[in-house]
Every structure is written in C-alpha cells, then in structure tokens.
C-alpha cells in the first residue's frame, strides 16, 4: 500500500527530505535502484520506521523520490507554455529539458522503469508525471499549429515517440557499451544526441515551407 | 552462468523448441516475464532439468527465447539491404518491421527490458541483437545518403531514437491506460502510430528538396 501523504507537517519535513535525498544519493552512487530500506535508513541516519510513516513502503519512497525530482522539472516545462517565445524555441527547450533531467539524475531512468513495472506505482506515475508532461506537450504542439509553424501531429503519438527517444539512450547503456563501444554518456554525446533528435523532430513537424529553411 | 549452446543435436531439437515455445506461450498468456522454471517445465510437459541442460539457467532460456523470436526478424531486416527497392521504401519496411515484432510478440518488450537489466544478458542481447540491428540500419541509412535521398545522420543516434520510439509505446502500456485512457494497442493504434513515426522520421532525414514533396 503506497501512502501519498500530500503535505508533511513542517516540523517533520526535514526527515522526509533527508530520506528522499538519501535514497537519491544511494541510487546515484550505486548505479542501481536496488537499494534496501536498511541502506536508506543508514544513509539518512534515521530509523527505517520513518519510511513507513512518510511513504507507506519502500516503493512509496521511491515513487516520492521520482515525483520530487521530476516535479520541479514538470513545473518548469509547464511554465514554457506561457512564455513569450516562438513555438519552435519552446519545443527545443522542452526536449533539451527532458534529456537534461535524465542526464542530471542518472538514476531516474531506471527508477521510472522500476515504477512502471508495478501496476500500482505505474498508475501513479502515469497520472502524476506522464499526464502533466503529455498535457504540456499537447499545449506546445497546439501553439505551434496555431501559429502556422507546425503541422498537426497526434499528441499521444508524439509523446511516446519523444519520450521513447529520450529515454532509450539512457536505458540502453549496456547497448551503448557493447554494441557501440561507448562507455558513458558524456556531455558531448548528450549534446550531439540532443541536436540529432531536435533536428529530426523539428524537420518532422515543421510545415514544409519552414522546414526547408533549416540548414 | 548462461549457456549459449549454438546448435542442439537434431534428436534433441524438439525438447529445446518445446521449452522455448512453452516460455513464449506463458509470457504471452500471463502478460508478464515473471514465470518460474516449474511453470515452464509444466507447460512443456518436460523435466525442468532440461532447461539447465539446454540453456544453463532460466535467464539463459529467456535469452534464447528473445534470440529465437528476434533472430528471424533480424534476418529479414538484413535481407532488405540487398533488395532492389528505394532507400525510402526500405526504411519504411524496416520501421514497420520493428513495430510489427513488438505487436506480434507482446512479451518481447518486457523480455528485452528484463534482459537489459542484467549485465551478463545485456551484453549478449547487445552483441547478438542490438548490434546486427544497428548494422542493418547503418547500411540502410548509407544507401539513402549515397542515393542523395537522405541527409547524413549519426547511425548510433538514429538507432536509439528509432528503437526508443518503437519500444516506448509498448513499454508504456500503463501510461497509455492511465494517462491517455487507452486500454490496449489495437491494429488501428499500431497503424496510426507507425504512420506518425514514419512521417516524422522520413521528414527528418529526407533531403529538404525531397521532403517538401511529402503531402
């Protein structure tokens, strides 16, 4: 049973945050989401019963950890919708933003995959993370179409294509190593991959008369 | 320890095949890769010791199952390289082929994800599945560039973008359900998703003078 405790009491907030930070740090350092309650409690120097109190279970804590990391990024992305920028720039920033999150939090890819494997956490990830992200994307696409810059595209298809493309580079790190002989995703790869993806997506959805102006 | 037994003796082939078919059937029916050795043996009506004999372990059997299903498709895709078709048609058939495999074998998505989580099976998947697939793609892209139809694109980037886009629709079935209110990937969704992806990818890599001729 996952406990979605919406607002921790202020005087308790530090412990909750300490637990989330400890879990994130452990997953980053170990390169795996396979961490135990005991490890988290030890890293946080707190009693593991607090995990049950705040999050209901370890899965609840991992879910909260994903929501914590991605929530801020989701808000920033939502903010893009209201900015005074061209739809092309907004979509570029949106895509760069997604890749940067994967890059900045190396555990987030495996964590999301873990959460999407379990029907209960998958449902919560879908409604609290995927749905808002897809909604932001839908608005960005709509603005592009309204401005005459983008041709219409099914936002749901676009969601799976784009998130899949962003996700797979990070998910496929064994493939990267063994099929392409690349040991890690460094800054250069992140930038060149983003450029290829941006070019492909923009050429793909820009109206043809505009697309041909891209060098 | 995973045993990659290259060629089973002919008189033993049926048992090996029966075990692979049983595992595939169980994963299809149950919608999960979480099947036990006992379940597989029971379904196959064979002794579970045979799994150890042929595949070394359950993971070895699951790996062989993925290689069995994907091997035939990989060969067909490799065959495309040598066909007398335009590079555009070849790339379309290649992309349709990948999505069709995911659609035809509903367990293959989760199975590949499972195998990519373990470093040892991930290495074998990368070298026996990802690498040949990426090599075929590289050749298809090269033929497109040589013919003047495609602009150059980094084949490794293209690999992760394309496979990610194909994979994510099938991986994200909980997202599909809870964020988009769609219960299953039916024929219609498969076709419309493929069309959107083909359109995006082709516009993305076709030389601009050609891309503008796409309606």
XYZ file of N, CA and C in Angstrom, chain A residues 151 161 199-206 208 211, chain B residues 86-96 140-141 144-145 147-153 158 161-162 193-215:
180
model
N 2.901 21.435 -38.425
C 1.753 20.720 -38.969
C 1.140 19.874 -37.840
N 6.806 8.820 -28.937
C 7.995 8.897 -29.799
C 9.098 9.696 -29.092
N 16.774 18.088 -34.508
C 16.724 18.267 -35.954
C 15.654 17.353 -36.559
N 15.649 16.101 -36.120
C 14.693 15.125 -36.645
C 13.255 15.534 -36.312
N 13.043 15.879 -35.048
C 11.684 16.217 -34.608
C 11.205 17.503 -35.276
N 12.082 18.515 -35.339
C 11.648 19.786 -35.912
C 11.376 19.655 -37.404
N 12.289 19.006 -38.123
C 12.020 18.765 -39.537
C 10.726 17.961 -39.694
N 10.517 17.076 -38.743
C 9.336 16.215 -38.815
C 8.038 16.972 -38.645
N 8.026 17.966 -37.778
C 6.714 18.596 -37.529
C 6.589 20.007 -38.087
N 7.695 20.611 -38.508
C 7.561 21.951 -39.074
C 6.861 21.877 -40.423
N 6.358 22.367 -44.208
C 7.450 22.147 -45.145
C 8.126 23.444 -45.591
N 10.431 24.189 -42.872
C 11.460 23.153 -42.648
C 12.623 23.323 -43.617
N 13.727 1.351 -53.301
C 14.304 2.660 -52.975
C 14.646 2.694 -51.490
N 15.671 3.458 -51.111
C 16.045 3.563 -49.703
C 14.870 4.021 -48.829
N 13.991 4.827 -49.376
C 12.825 5.275 -48.609
C 11.922 4.086 -48.286
N 11.654 3.270 -49.311
C 10.817 2.087 -49.092
C 11.462 1.129 -48.095
N 12.764 0.961 -48.228
C 13.471 0.050 -47.321
C 13.369 0.523 -45.883
N 13.553 1.824 -45.678
C 13.489 2.340 -44.312
C 12.066 2.205 -43.752
N 11.092 2.444 -44.613
C 9.695 2.257 -44.175
C 9.462 0.807 -43.738
N 9.897 -0.133 -44.560
C 9.699 -1.554 -44.238
C 10.451 -1.928 -42.960
N 11.620 -1.341 -42.800
C 12.425 -1.598 -41.599
C 11.665 -1.147 -40.345
N 11.139 0.051 -40.379
C 10.438 0.600 -39.200
C 9.133 -0.166 -38.943
N 8.394 -0.416 -40.016
C 7.174 -1.229 -39.859
C 7.510 -2.587 -39.265
N 21.217 0.820 -44.301
C 20.043 1.422 -44.939
C 20.210 2.945 -45.023
N 20.742 3.529 -43.964
C 20.957 4.984 -43.959
C 22.022 5.359 -44.994
N 20.691 5.393 -48.410
C 19.874 6.597 -48.613
C 20.733 7.820 -48.883
N 21.831 7.923 -48.149
C 22.734 9.074 -48.338
C 23.416 8.972 -49.703
N 22.364 7.593 -52.352
C 21.418 7.860 -53.441
C 21.022 9.335 -53.493
N 21.469 10.099 -52.512
C 21.121 11.520 -52.486
C 19.769 11.807 -51.856
N 19.091 10.759 -51.389
C 17.750 10.966 -50.829
C 17.800 11.400 -49.356
N 18.723 10.817 -48.591
C 18.800 11.130 -47.153
C 19.928 12.119 -46.905
N 19.720 12.944 -45.905
C 20.874 13.698 -45.427
C 21.593 12.841 -44.376
N 22.883 13.093 -44.188
C 23.625 12.248 -43.257
C 23.078 12.382 -41.833
N 23.014 11.252 -41.127
C 22.571 11.262 -39.729
C 23.466 10.273 -38.978
N 20.508 7.643 -34.471
C 19.295 7.186 -35.143
C 18.785 5.894 -34.502
N 17.068 6.698 -31.122
C 15.830 7.454 -31.331
C 14.735 6.519 -31.855
N 15.075 5.754 -32.881
C 14.073 4.904 -33.520
C 13.624 3.758 -32.615
N 0.142 4.932 -35.223
C 1.416 5.268 -34.580
C 2.559 5.088 -35.577
N 2.520 3.986 -36.310
C 3.564 3.739 -37.314
C 3.583 4.861 -38.344
N 2.393 5.288 -38.789
C 2.325 6.351 -39.792
C 2.939 7.647 -39.264
N 2.607 8.007 -38.007
C 3.168 9.232 -37.436
C 4.689 9.127 -37.344
N 5.154 7.970 -36.881
C 6.600 7.784 -36.719
C 7.308 7.825 -38.074
N 6.738 7.148 -39.075
C 7.337 7.144 -40.412
C 7.403 8.557 -40.970
N 6.318 9.281 -40.812
C 6.258 10.642 -41.334
C 7.335 11.508 -40.685
N 7.422 11.401 -39.356
C 8.396 12.202 -38.602
C 9.827 11.840 -39.016
N 10.111 10.550 -39.055
C 11.473 10.101 -39.355
C 11.841 10.449 -40.799
N 10.921 10.219 -41.727
C 11.247 10.479 -43.129
C 11.427 11.966 -43.381
N 10.507 12.776 -42.864
C 10.704 14.226 -42.996
C 12.019 14.632 -42.353
N 12.338 13.944 -41.264
C 13.552 14.290 -40.533
C 14.827 14.006 -41.307
N 14.847 12.921 -42.054
C 16.122 12.581 -42.701
C 16.135 12.769 -44.208
N 14.973 12.980 -44.819
C 14.999 13.205 -46.268
C 15.623 14.560 -46.560
N 16.340 14.637 -47.658
C 16.852 15.937 -48.080
C 15.676 16.874 -48.316
N 15.865 18.137 -47.983
C 14.741 19.065 -47.922
C 13.975 19.148 -49.232
N 14.695 19.136 -50.333
C 14.021 19.281 -51.622
C 13.055 18.119 -51.851
N 13.372 16.976 -51.255
C 12.502 15.807 -51.417
C 11.407 15.823 -50.350
N 11.798 16.224 -49.121
C 10.843 16.203 -48.016
C 9.612 17.046 -48.315
N 9.799 18.145 -49.067
C 8.638 19.025 -49.267
C 7.621 18.412 -50.218
N 8.025 17.333 -50.887
C 7.067 16.665 -51.774
C 6.148 15.704 -51.016
N 6.506 15.399 -49.758
C 5.607 14.565 -48.946
C 4.359 15.378 -48.634
N 3.198 14.832 -48.888
C 1.978 15.619 -48.660
C 1.817 15.981 -47.186
